[in-house]
CSV table of C-alpha atoms and ligand atoms in Angstrom, one decimal:
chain,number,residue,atom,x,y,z
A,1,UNK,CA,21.5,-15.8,-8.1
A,2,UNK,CA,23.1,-12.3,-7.4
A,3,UNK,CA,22.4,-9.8,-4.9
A,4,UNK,CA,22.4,-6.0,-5.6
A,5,UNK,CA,25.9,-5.3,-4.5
A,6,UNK,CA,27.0,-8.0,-6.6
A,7,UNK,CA,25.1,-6.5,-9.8
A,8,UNK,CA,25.9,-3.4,-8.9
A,9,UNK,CA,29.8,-4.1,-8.9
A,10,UNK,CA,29.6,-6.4,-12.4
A,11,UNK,CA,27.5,-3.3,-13.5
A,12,UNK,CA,30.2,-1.3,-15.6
A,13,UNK,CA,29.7,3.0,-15.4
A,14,UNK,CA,28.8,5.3,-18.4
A,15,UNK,CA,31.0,8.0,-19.0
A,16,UNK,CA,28.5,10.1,-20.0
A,17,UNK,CA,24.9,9.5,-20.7
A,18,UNK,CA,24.2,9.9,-24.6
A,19,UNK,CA,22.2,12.2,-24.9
A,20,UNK,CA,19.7,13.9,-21.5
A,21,UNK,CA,16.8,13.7,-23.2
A,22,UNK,CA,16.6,10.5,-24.6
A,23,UNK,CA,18.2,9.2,-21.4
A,24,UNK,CA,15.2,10.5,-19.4
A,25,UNK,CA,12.6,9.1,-22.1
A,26,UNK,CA,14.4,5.8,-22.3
A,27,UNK,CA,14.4,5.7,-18.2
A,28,UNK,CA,10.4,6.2,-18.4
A,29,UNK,CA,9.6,4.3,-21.0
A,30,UNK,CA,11.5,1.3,-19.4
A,31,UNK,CA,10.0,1.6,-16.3
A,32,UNK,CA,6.4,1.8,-17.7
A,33,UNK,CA,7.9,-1.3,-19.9
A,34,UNK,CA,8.7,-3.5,-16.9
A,35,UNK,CA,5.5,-1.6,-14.7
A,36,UNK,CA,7.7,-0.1,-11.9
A,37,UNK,CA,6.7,1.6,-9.6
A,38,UNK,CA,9.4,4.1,-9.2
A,39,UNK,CA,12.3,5.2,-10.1
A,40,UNK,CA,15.2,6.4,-8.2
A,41,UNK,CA,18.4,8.3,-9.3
A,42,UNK,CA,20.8,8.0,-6.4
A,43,UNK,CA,24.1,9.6,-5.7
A,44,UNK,CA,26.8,8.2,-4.2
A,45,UNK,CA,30.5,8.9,-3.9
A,46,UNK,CA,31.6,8.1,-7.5
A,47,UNK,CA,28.8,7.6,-9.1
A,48,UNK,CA,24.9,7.7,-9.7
A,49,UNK,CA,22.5,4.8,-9.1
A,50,UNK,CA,19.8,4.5,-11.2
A,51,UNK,CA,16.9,1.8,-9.6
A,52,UNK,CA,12.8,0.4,-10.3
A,53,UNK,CA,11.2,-0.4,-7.4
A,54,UNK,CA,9.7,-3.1,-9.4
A,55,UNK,CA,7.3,-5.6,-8.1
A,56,UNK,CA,8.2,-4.3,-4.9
A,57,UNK,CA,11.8,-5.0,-4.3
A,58,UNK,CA,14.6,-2.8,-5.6
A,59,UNK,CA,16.3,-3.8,-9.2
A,60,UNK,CA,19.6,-1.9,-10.3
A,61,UNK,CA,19.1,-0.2,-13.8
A,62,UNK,CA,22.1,1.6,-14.6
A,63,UNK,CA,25.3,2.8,-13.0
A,64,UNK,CA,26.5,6.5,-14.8
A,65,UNK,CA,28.8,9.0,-14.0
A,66,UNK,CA,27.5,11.9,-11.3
A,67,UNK,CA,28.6,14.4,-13.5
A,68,UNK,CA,25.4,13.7,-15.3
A,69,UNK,CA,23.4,14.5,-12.6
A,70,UNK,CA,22.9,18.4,-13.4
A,71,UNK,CA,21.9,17.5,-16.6
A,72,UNK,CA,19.0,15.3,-15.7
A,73,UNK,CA,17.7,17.2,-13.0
A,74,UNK,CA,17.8,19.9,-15.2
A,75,UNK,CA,15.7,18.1,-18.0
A,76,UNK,CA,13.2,16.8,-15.3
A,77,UNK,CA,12.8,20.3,-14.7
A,78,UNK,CA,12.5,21.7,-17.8
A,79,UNK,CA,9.7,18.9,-18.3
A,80,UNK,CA,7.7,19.7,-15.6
A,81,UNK,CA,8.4,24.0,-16.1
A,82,UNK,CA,9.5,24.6,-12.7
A,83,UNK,CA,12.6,27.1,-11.3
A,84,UNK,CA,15.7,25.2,-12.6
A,85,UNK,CA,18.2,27.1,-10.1
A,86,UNK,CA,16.6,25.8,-6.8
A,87,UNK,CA,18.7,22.6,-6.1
A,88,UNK,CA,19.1,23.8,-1.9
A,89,UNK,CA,15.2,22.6,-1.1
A,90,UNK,CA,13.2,19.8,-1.1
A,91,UNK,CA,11.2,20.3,-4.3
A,92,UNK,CA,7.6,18.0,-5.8
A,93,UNK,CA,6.4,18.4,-8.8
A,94,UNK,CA,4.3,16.2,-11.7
A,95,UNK,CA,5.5,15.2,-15.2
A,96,UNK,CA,2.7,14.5,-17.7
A,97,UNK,CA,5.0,11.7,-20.0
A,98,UNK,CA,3.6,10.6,-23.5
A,99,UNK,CA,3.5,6.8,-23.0
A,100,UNK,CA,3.4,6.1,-27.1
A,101,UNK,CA,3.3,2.5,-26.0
A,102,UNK,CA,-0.6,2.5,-24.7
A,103,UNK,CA,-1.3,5.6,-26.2
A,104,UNK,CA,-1.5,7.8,-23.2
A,105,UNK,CA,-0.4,10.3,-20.8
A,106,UNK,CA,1.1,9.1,-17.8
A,107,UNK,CA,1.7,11.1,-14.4
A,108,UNK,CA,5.0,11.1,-12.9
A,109,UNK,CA,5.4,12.7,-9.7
A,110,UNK,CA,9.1,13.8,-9.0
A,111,UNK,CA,10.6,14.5,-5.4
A,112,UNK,CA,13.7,16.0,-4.9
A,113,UNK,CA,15.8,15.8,-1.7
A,114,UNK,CA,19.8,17.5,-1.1
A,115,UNK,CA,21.9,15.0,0.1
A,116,UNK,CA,25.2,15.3,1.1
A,117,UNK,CA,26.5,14.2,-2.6
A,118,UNK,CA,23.8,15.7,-4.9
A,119,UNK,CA,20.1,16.1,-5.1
A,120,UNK,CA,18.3,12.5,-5.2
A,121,UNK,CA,15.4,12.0,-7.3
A,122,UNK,CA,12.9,9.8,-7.0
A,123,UNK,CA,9.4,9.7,-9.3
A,124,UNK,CA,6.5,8.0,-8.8
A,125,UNK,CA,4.6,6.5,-11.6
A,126,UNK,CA,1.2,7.2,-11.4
A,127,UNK,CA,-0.7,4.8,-13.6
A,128,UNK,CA,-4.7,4.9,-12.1
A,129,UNK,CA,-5.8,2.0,-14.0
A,130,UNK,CA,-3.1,-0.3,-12.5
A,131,UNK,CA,-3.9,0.8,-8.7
A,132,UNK,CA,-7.4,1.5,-9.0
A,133,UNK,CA,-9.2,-1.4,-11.4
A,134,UNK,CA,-7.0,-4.8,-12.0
A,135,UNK,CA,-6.7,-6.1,-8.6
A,136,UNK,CA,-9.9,-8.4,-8.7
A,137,UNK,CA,-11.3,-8.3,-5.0
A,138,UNK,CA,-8.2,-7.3,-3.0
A,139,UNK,CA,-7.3,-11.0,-2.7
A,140,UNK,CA,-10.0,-11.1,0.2
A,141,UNK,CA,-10.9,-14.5,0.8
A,142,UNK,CA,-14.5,-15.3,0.0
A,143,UNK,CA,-15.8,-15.7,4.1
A,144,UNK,CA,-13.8,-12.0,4.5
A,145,UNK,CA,-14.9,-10.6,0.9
A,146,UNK,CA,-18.3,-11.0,2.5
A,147,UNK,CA,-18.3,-9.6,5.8
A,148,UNK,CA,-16.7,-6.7,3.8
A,149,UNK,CA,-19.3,-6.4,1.1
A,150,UNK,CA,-21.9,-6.3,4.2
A,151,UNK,CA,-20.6,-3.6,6.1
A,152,UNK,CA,-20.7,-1.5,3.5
A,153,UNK,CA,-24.1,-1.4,3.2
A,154,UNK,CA,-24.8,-0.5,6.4
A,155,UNK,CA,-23.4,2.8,5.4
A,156,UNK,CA,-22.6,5.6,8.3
A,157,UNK,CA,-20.4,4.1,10.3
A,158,UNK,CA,-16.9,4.5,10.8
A,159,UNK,CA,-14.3,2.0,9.2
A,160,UNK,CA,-10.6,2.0,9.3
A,161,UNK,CA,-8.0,0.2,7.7
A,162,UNK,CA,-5.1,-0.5,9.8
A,163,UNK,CA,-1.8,-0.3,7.7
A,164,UNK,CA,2.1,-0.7,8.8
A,165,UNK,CA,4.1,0.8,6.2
A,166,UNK,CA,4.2,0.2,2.7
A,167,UNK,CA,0.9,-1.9,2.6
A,168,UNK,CA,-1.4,0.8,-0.1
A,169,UNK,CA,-3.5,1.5,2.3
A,170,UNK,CA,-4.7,3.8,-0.3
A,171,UNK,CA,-5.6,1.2,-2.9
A,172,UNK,CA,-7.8,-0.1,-0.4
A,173,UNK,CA,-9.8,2.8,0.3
A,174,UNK,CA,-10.1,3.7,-3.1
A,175,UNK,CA,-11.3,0.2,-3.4
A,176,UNK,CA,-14.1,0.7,-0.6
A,177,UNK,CA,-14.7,4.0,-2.4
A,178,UNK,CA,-15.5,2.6,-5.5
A,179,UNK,CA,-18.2,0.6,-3.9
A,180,UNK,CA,-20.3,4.0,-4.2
A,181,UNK,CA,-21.7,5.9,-7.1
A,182,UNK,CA,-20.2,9.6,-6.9
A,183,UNK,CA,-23.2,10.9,-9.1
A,184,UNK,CA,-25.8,9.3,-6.3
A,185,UNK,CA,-23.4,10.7,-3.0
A,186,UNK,CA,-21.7,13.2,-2.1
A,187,UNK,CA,-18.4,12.6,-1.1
A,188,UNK,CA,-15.3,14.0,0.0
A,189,UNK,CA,-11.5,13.3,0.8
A,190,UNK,CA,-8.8,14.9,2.7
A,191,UNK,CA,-5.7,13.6,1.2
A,192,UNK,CA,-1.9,13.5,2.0
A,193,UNK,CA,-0.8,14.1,-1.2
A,194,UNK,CA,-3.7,13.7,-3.8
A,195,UNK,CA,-2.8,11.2,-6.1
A,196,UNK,CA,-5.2,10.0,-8.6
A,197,UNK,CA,-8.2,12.1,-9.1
A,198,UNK,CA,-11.4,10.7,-9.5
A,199,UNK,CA,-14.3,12.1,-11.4
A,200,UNK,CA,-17.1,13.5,-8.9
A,201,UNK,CA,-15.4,13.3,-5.8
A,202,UNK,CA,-14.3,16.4,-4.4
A,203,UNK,CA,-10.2,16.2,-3.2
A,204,UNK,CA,-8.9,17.8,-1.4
A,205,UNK,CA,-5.1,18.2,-0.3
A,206,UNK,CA,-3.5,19.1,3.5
A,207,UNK,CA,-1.6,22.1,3.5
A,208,UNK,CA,-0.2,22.2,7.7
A,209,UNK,CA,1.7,25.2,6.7
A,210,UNK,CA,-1.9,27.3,5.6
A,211,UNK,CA,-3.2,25.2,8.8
A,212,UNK,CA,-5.4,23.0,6.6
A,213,UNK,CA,-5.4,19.7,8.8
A,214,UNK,CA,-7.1,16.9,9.1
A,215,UNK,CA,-9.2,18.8,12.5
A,216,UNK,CA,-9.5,21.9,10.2
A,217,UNK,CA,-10.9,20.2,7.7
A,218,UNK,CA,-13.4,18.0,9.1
A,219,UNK,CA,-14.8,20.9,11.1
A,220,UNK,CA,-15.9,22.6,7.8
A,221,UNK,CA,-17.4,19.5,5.7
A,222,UNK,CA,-19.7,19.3,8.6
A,223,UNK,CA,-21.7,22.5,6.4
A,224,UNK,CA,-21.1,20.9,3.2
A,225,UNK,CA,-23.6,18.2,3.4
A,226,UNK,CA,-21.5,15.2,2.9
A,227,UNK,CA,-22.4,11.3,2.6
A,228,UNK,CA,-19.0,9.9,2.5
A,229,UNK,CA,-16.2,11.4,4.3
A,230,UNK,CA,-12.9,9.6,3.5
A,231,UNK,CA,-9.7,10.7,5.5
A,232,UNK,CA,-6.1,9.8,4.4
A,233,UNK,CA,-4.6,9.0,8.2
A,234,UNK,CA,-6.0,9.4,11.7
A,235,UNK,CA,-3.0,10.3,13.8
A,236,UNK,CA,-4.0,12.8,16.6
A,237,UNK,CA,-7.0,12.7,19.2
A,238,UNK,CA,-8.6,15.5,17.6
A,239,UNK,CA,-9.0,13.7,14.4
A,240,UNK,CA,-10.0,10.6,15.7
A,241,UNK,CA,-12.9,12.4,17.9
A,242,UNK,CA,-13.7,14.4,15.1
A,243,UNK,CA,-14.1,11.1,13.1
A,244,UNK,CA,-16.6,9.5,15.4
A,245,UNK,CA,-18.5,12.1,15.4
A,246,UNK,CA,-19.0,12.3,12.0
A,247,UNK,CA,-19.7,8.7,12.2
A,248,UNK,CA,-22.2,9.1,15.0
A,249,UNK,CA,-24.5,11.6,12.9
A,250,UNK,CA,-24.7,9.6,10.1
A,251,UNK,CA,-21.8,10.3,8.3
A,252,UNK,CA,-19.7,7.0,6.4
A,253,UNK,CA,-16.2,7.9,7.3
A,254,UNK,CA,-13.7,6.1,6.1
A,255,UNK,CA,-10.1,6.5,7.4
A,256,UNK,CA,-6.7,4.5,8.2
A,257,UNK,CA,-4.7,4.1,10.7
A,258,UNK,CA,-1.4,3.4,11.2
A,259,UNK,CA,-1.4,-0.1,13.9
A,260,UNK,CA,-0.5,-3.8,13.4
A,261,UNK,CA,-3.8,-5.6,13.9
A,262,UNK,CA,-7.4,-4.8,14.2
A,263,UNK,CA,-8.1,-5.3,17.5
A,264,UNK,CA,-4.9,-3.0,18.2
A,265,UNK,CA,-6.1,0.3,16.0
A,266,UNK,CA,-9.3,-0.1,18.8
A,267,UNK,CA,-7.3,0.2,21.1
A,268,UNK,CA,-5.1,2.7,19.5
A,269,UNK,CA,-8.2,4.9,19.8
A,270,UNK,CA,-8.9,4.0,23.2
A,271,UNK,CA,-4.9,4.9,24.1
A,272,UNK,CA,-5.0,8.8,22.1
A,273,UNK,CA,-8.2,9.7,23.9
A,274,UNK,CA,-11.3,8.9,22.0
A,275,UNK,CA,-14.8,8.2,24.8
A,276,UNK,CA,-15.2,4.3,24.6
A,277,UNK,CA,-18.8,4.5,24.8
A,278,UNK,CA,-18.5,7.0,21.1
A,279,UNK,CA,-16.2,4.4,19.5
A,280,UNK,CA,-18.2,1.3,20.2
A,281,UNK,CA,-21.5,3.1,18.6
A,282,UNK,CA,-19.5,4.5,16.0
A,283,UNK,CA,-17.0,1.7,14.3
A,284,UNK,CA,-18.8,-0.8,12.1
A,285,UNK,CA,-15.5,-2.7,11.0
A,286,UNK,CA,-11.7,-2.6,11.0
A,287,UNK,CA,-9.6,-4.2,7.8
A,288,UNK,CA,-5.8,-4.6,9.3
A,289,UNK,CA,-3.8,-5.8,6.3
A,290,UNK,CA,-0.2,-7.1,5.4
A,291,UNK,CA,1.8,-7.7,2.6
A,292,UNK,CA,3.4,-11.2,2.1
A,293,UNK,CA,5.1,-12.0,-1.2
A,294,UNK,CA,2.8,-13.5,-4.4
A,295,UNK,CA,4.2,-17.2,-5.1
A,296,UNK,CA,5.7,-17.7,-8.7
A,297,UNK,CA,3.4,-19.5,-10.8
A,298,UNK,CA,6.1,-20.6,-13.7
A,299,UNK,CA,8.3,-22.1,-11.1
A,300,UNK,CA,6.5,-23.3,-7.6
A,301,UNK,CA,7.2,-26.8,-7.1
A,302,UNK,CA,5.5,-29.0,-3.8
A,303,UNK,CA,6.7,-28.2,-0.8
A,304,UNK,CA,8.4,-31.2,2.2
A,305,UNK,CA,6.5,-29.4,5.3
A,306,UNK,CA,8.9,-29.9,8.1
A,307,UNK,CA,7.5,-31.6,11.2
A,308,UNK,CA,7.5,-28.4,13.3
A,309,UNK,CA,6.3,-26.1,10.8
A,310,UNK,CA,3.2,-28.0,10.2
A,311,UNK,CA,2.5,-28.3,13.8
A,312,UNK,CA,1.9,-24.8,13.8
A,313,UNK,CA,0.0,-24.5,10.5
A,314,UNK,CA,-2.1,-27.2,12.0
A,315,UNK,CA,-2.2,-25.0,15.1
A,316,UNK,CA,-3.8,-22.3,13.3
A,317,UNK,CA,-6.1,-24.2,10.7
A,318,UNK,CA,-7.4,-26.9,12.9
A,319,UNK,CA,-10.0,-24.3,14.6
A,320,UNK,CA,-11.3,-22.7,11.1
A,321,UNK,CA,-11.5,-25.6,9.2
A,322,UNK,CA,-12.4,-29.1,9.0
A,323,UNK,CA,-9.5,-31.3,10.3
A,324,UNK,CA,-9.4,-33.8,7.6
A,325,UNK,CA,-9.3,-31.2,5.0
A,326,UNK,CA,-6.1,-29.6,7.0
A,327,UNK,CA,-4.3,-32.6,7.0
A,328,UNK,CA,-4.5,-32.9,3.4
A,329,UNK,CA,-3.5,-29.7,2.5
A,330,UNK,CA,-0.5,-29.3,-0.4
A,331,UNK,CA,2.1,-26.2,0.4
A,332,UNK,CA,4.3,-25.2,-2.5
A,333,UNK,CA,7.4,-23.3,-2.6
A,334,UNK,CA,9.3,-21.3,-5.5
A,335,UNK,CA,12.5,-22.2,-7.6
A,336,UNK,CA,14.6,-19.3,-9.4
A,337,UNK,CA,13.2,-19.1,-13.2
A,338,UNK,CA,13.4,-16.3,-15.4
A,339,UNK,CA,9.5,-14.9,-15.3
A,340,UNK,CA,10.6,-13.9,-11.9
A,341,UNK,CA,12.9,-11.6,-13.0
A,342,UNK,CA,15.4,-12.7,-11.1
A,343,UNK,CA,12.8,-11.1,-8.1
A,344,UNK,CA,11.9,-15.0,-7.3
A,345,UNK,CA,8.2,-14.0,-6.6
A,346,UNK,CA,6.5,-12.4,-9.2
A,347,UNK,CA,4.0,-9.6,-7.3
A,348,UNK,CA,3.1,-8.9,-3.8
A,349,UNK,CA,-0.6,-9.7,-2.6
A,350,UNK,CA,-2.3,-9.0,1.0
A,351,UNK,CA,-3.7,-10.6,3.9
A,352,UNK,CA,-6.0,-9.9,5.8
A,353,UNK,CA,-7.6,-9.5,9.0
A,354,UNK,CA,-11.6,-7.8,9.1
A,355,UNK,CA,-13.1,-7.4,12.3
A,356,UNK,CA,-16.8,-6.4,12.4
A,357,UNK,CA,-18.0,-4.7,15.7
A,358,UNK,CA,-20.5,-6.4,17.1
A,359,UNK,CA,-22.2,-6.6,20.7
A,360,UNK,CA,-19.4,-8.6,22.3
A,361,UNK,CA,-16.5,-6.2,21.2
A,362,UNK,CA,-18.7,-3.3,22.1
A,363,UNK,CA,-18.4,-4.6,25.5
A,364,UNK,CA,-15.1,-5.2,25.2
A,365,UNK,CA,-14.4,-1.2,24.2
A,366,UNK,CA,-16.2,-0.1,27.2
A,367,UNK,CA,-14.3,-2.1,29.6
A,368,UNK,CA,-11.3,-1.4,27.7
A,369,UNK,CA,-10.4,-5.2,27.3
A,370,UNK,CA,-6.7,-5.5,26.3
A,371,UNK,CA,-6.1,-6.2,22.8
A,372,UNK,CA,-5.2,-9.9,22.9
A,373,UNK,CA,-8.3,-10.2,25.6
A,374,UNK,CA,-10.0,-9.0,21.3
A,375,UNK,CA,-7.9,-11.4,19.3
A,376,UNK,CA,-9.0,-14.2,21.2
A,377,UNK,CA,-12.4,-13.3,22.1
A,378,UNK,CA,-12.6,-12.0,18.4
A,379,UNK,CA,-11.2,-15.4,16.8
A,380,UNK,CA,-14.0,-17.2,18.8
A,381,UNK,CA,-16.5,-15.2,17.0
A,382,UNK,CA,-15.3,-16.2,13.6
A,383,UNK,CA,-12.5,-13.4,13.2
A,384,UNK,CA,-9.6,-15.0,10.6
A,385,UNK,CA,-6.4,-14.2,12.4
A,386,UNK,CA,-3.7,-12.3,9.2
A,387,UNK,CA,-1.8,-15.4,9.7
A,388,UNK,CA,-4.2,-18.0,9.7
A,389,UNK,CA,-5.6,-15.6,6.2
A,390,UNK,CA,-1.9,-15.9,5.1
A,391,UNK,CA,-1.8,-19.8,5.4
A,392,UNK,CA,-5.2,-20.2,4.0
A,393,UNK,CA,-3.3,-18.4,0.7
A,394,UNK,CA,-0.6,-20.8,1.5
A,395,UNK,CA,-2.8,-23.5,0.7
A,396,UNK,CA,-4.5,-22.1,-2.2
A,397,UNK,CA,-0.5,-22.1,-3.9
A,398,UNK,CA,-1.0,-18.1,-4.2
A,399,UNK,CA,2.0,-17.5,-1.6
A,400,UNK,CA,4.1,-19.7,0.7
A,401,UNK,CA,4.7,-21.0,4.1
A,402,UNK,CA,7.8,-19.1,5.0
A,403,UNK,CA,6.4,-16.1,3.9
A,404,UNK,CA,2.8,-16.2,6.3
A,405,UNK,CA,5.4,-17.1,9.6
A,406,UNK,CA,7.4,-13.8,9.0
A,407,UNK,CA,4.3,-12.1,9.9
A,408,UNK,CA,4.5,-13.6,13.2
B,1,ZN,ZN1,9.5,-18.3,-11.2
């Protein structure tokens, strides 16, 4: 199989794109085609790169001339009707495209950044249905699905989701978020930007440079009578405190935060400030979620565990499930074939890790345990680990092995 720069050398370079408009129509359409998620038009030294982040990892689309730069920009522009002669700034703005495919208007946001060549651009296809409907149940496993599912009806209490980069957090808060009926709540977001808009809820967008924050904001939905208060990112004391207190007077908040496990975004509030004895009342359950890659179903073929590996599969799964049923378990891994698009996995899917506050970790908080002291206490009170959810999934075929130890 190749890798990029191999493509991207075989890839020959057009003069001259035919013509700018259909160029730009043919780039959307073809990514709405192969469901990309964006596209970026690159400029380097002697050329322009044109790439789909497409099911998640980069693929090279086409290799043109830079002198056809000004021309696309200047369409993309045109498109979305804003100043054409600003090429010095970073600029945003939305295209509404006519997908004639599915009958309908799609939402392309475009960012522009100066780089030392050109301006890059790179757009971000906003399809709502994709993000917000078709993944059934977040790929939470049934035992976590539950706990989930529970602790949301015990509304008013805090809930974050912890999320390194590049694992949607916002898919899964829009996810919890659809759990409730706008018409029967009242709810309101703070967002960082606003991306989809959702009938009934009232959005809203930060602005730092009007002073509309996160603190700023929270501080005035106090007076308008909100149920569910969901807020983009928790990233200062203020905010956090602000947070809890909302919680505390019966508030659902809902809110993210950017840590690599669920016992570590407790004590990431613990470290930026926030009273212990507020956050154990307040927090009702923490969701800390990864991405591993989704397994090819055209090509997976049975997997020869090695010794050593399965020692520490066995490791994991010997305390969470019965130990007959572990040592049975089947492990499959992929083969190149061409529904992978040359991508080898076909889609990305998450683990998991939920941790639900209970009397034990509210102890914990107050004596400000340190966050293994939580994993391990937590894991004896039924808490599945991210990697032992990741070779649960392992075992179920939907990803592999290799992929659930790189999140060690
Ligand atoms: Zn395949």
């Amino acid at each position: 199989m190749l890798d990029n720069r191999e493509i991207l050398e075989k890839t020959e370079m057009k003069r001259t794109v035919w013509d700018v408009v259909d160029y730009v129509n043919w780039l959307f359409s073809k990514a709405l085609d192969r469901n990309a998620s964006d596209i970026h038009i690159e400029p380097t030294e002697h050329f322009l790169l044109v790439r789909f982040r497409q099911d998640w990892d980069f693929v090279i689309v086409d290799k043109i001339d830079k002198d056809n730069i000004s021309p696309i920009i200047t369409r993309l522009k045109v498109l979305s009707r804003v100043k054409i002669d600003e090429n010095k700034k970073p600029q945003d703005w939305k295209i509404i495209y006519n997908y004639e495919k599915e009958w309908k208007n799609i939402d392309i946001r475009v960012s522009t950044l100066p780089t030392s060549y050109w301006e890059k651009v790179v757009m971000r296809i906003l399809k709502p249905d994709a993000t917000l409907t078709s993944i059934d149940k977040l790929w939470f496993i049934d035992s976590n699905l539950e706990k989930v599912r529970e602790a949301l009806k015990s509304s008013y209490w805090i809930i974050l989701v912890a999320w390194p980069t590049w694992s949607w957090k916002s898919t899964t808060l829009f996810w919890v978020l659809k759990n409730y009926n706008p018409l029967e709540y009242n709810i309101s977001t703070l967002e960082d930007p606003v991306e989809y808009q959702i009938d009934y809820v009232n959005q809203s967008q930060v602005r730092p440079d009007i002073w509309f924050t996160f603190a700023t904001w929270l501080r005035s939905l106090v007076r308008q009578d909100p149920d569910i208060i969901m807020v983009w990112e928790i990233r200062d004391k203020e905010t956090a405190t602000l947070s809890v207190e909302a919680a505390l007077t019966w508030h659902l908040v809902l809110s993210t935060i950017h840590t690599n496990s669920a016992t570590a975004t407790v004590q990431r509030l613990i470290n930026m400030g926030v009273e212990t004895f507020l956050l154990s009342s307040a927090m009702r359950m923490v969701i800390s979620q990864r991405l591993v890659k989704k397994i090819c179903t055209h090509c997976k073929k049975e997997k020869v565990v090695p010794e050593h590996i399965l020692k520490i599969v066995k490791e994991q799964l010997y305390p969470i499930m019965d130990k007959s049923e572990v040592d049975s378990l089947v492990f499959y891994e992929w083969e190149w074939c061409e529904k992978c698009n040359n991508t080898w996995y076909k889609w990305r899917m998450w683990v998991h890790e939920v941790l639900i506050m209970e009397p034990y970790m509210e102890e914990m908080i107050i004596r400000e345990a340190s966050a293994n002291e939580m994993t391990e206490e937590a894991k004896k009170h039924w808490m599945i680990t991210i990697l032992q959810d990741a070779l649960i999934k392992s075992a179920l075929w939907e990803t592999t092995i290799e992929e659930s130890l790189k999140l060690i």
